């Protein structure tokens, strides 16, 4: 008897959840549809038109051009050269394009470690941008600024 009471209680809870969930989803769906319709009205009234020298409004006919067509299309992230031990996890989660820093460009050991990291990560299939960090662990001797960067 005790189990039957628990089962009945669980069934009642499920029915209550289903009923309230259906009401909430209906309200959310209506709100989303209204927001989409409002956004379409705004777009038609503002973005599709431009003024001409004569003062009349004309429909925009030019296509927008991407300023950087070489931009990578996939997921990307910046990692520190010491974080390359997790490259298998990073690649498994879809991050294929990585920016790896050179933590201290005047320290030969760190520079060589960073080079080795780039080689290892590239061998596993990642696309890499390799660049100098502008911080160098708050060591002001190596921080890159407008005055310390050589032209």
Short mmCIF file of C-alpha atoms in Angstrom, two decimals:
data_model
loop_
_atom_site.label_atom_id
_atom_site.label_comp_id
_atom_site.label_asym_id
_atom_site.label_seq_id
_atom_site.Cartn_x
_atom_site.Cartn_y
_atom_site.Cartn_z
CA UNK A 1 0.00 0.00 0.00
CA UNK A 2 2.80 2.37 0.81
CA UNK A 3 4.27 2.10 -2.71
CA UNK A 4 0.91 2.74 -4.35
CA UNK A 5 0.59 6.00 -2.40
CA UNK A 6 4.03 7.13 -3.54
CA UNK A 7 3.23 6.24 -7.16
CA UNK A 8 -0.04 8.18 -7.06
CA UNK A 9 1.77 11.18 -5.57
CA UNK A 10 4.43 11.04 -8.31
CA UNK A 11 1.77 10.81 -11.04
CA UNK A 12 -0.03 13.85 -9.61
CA UNK A 13 3.23 15.80 -9.50
CA UNK A 14 3.97 14.87 -13.13
CA UNK A 15 0.51 15.99 -14.23
CA UNK A 16 0.95 19.29 -12.39
CA UNK A 17 4.35 19.85 -14.00
CA UNK A 18 3.02 19.06 -17.46
CA UNK A 19 0.08 21.42 -17.06
CA UNK A 20 2.12 24.35 -15.77
CA UNK A 21 4.90 23.71 -18.29
CA UNK A 22 2.41 23.83 -21.15
CA UNK A 23 1.02 27.16 -19.97
CA UNK A 24 4.50 28.69 -19.58
CA UNK A 25 5.65 27.45 -23.00
CA UNK A 26 2.53 28.87 -24.66
CA UNK A 27 3.11 32.28 -23.08
CA UNK A 28 6.80 32.26 -24.03
CA UNK A 29 6.01 31.25 -27.63
CA UNK A 30 3.50 34.09 -28.00
CA UNK A 31 6.00 36.59 -26.60
CA UNK A 32 8.74 35.39 -28.94
CA UNK A 33 6.46 35.67 -31.97
CA UNK A 34 5.44 39.21 -30.97
CA UNK A 35 9.09 40.21 -30.49
CA UNK A 36 10.04 38.83 -33.90
CA UNK A 37 7.19 40.70 -35.59
CA UNK A 38 8.18 43.93 -33.81
CA UNK A 39 11.80 43.50 -34.85
CA UNK A 40 10.79 42.94 -38.47
CA UNK A 41 8.77 46.18 -38.38
CA UNK A 42 11.75 48.07 -36.94
CA UNK A 43 14.12 46.63 -39.57
CA UNK A 44 11.81 47.56 -42.42
CA UNK A 45 11.36 51.09 -41.14
CA UNK A 46 15.00 51.91 -40.37
CA UNK A 47 17.78 49.77 -41.83
CA UNK A 48 16.57 49.22 -45.35
CA UNK A 49 16.41 52.86 -46.33
CA UNK A 50 18.87 55.72 -46.68
CA UNK A 51 18.43 59.36 -47.51
CA UNK A 52 19.62 60.74 -50.84
CA UNK A 53 21.13 64.18 -51.58
CA UNK A 54 17.71 65.35 -52.76
CA UNK A 55 16.21 64.60 -49.35
CA UNK A 56 13.97 61.76 -50.53
CA UNK A 57 14.27 58.28 -49.04
CA UNK A 58 15.56 55.52 -51.28
CA UNK A 59 15.88 51.80 -50.69
CA UNK A 60 19.43 50.66 -49.90
CA UNK A 61 20.71 48.69 -52.88
CA UNK A 62 24.37 48.12 -52.03
CA UNK A 63 25.52 44.85 -50.53
CA UNK A 64 27.53 45.10 -47.32
CA UNK A 65 31.11 43.88 -47.75
CA UNK A 66 33.00 41.97 -45.09
CA UNK A 67 36.11 43.90 -44.12
CA UNK A 68 38.11 40.79 -43.18
CA UNK A 69 37.24 37.94 -45.55
CA UNK A 70 40.13 35.81 -44.21
CA UNK A 71 38.52 35.53 -40.77
CA UNK A 72 38.30 31.95 -39.59
CA UNK A 73 34.84 30.48 -39.61
CA UNK A 74 35.10 28.06 -36.70
CA UNK A 75 35.37 28.40 -32.95
CA UNK A 76 38.53 30.00 -31.65
CA UNK A 77 40.18 30.80 -28.35
CA UNK A 78 43.34 32.26 -26.96
CA UNK A 79 45.45 30.04 -24.74
CA UNK A 80 48.66 30.55 -22.87
CA UNK A 81 51.57 28.48 -24.11
CA UNK A 82 51.51 26.54 -20.83
CA UNK A 83 47.87 25.52 -21.45
CA UNK A 84 48.69 23.34 -24.42
CA UNK A 85 48.58 20.21 -22.29
CA UNK A 86 44.79 20.42 -22.61
CA UNK A 87 44.85 20.62 -26.41
CA UNK A 88 43.03 17.30 -26.87
CA UNK A 89 40.12 18.55 -24.72
CA UNK A 90 40.10 21.90 -26.49
CA UNK A 91 39.99 20.28 -29.95
CA UNK A 92 37.38 17.73 -28.84
CA UNK A 93 35.10 20.62 -27.84
CA UNK A 94 35.27 22.18 -31.31
CA UNK A 95 37.90 24.89 -30.77
CA UNK A 96 40.12 24.46 -33.81
CA UNK A 97 41.60 27.94 -34.15
CA UNK A 98 43.87 29.06 -31.36
CA UNK A 99 45.92 32.12 -30.50
CA UNK A 100 48.98 31.19 -28.48
CA UNK A 101 51.01 33.87 -26.77
CA UNK A 102 54.73 34.37 -26.39
CA UNK A 103 54.73 35.14 -22.67
CA UNK A 104 58.08 36.92 -22.65
CA UNK A 105 59.63 37.59 -26.02
CA UNK A 106 63.04 38.46 -24.51
CA UNK A 107 63.33 35.27 -22.47
CA UNK A 108 64.91 32.59 -24.67
CA UNK A 109 63.59 29.70 -22.56
CA UNK A 110 59.97 30.90 -22.66
CA UNK A 111 60.29 31.76 -26.34
CA UNK A 112 61.53 28.25 -27.16
CA UNK A 113 58.80 26.68 -25.00
CA UNK A 114 56.19 28.71 -26.86
CA UNK A 115 57.64 27.64 -30.23
CA UNK A 116 57.49 24.00 -29.14
CA UNK A 117 53.88 24.50 -28.05
CA UNK A 118 52.94 25.87 -31.47
CA UNK A 119 54.59 22.94 -33.22
CA UNK A 120 52.87 20.37 -30.98
CA UNK A 121 49.42 21.97 -31.22
CA UNK A 122 49.69 22.33 -35.00
CA UNK A 123 50.68 18.66 -35.29
CA UNK A 124 47.41 17.73 -33.53
CA UNK A 125 45.36 19.63 -36.13
CA UNK A 126 44.82 23.10 -34.69
CA UNK A 127 45.19 26.30 -36.69
CA UNK A 128 47.40 28.70 -34.77
CA UNK A 129 48.09 32.41 -34.60
CA UNK A 130 51.25 32.93 -32.62
CA UNK A 131 51.78 36.33 -31.08
CA UNK A 132 53.45 38.38 -28.44
CA UNK A 133 51.58 38.97 -25.21
CA UNK A 134 51.26 42.57 -24.09
CA UNK A 135 51.50 41.77 -20.39
CA UNK A 136 54.37 39.37 -19.65
CA UNK A 137 53.08 38.60 -16.16
CA UNK A 138 53.13 42.26 -15.07
CA UNK A 139 56.88 42.51 -15.57
CA UNK A 140 57.11 46.15 -16.68
CA UNK A 141 60.52 45.52 -18.18
CA UNK A 142 58.87 43.43 -20.92
CA UNK A 143 55.40 44.97 -21.13
CA UNK A 144 54.70 46.16 -24.67
CA UNK A 145 53.52 49.74 -24.91
CA UNK A 146 53.70 52.46 -27.55
CA UNK A 147 57.02 53.64 -26.11
CA UNK A 148 58.66 50.22 -25.71
CA UNK A 149 57.60 48.74 -29.05
CA UNK A 150 60.33 49.25 -31.63
CA UNK A 151 59.14 50.69 -34.97
#
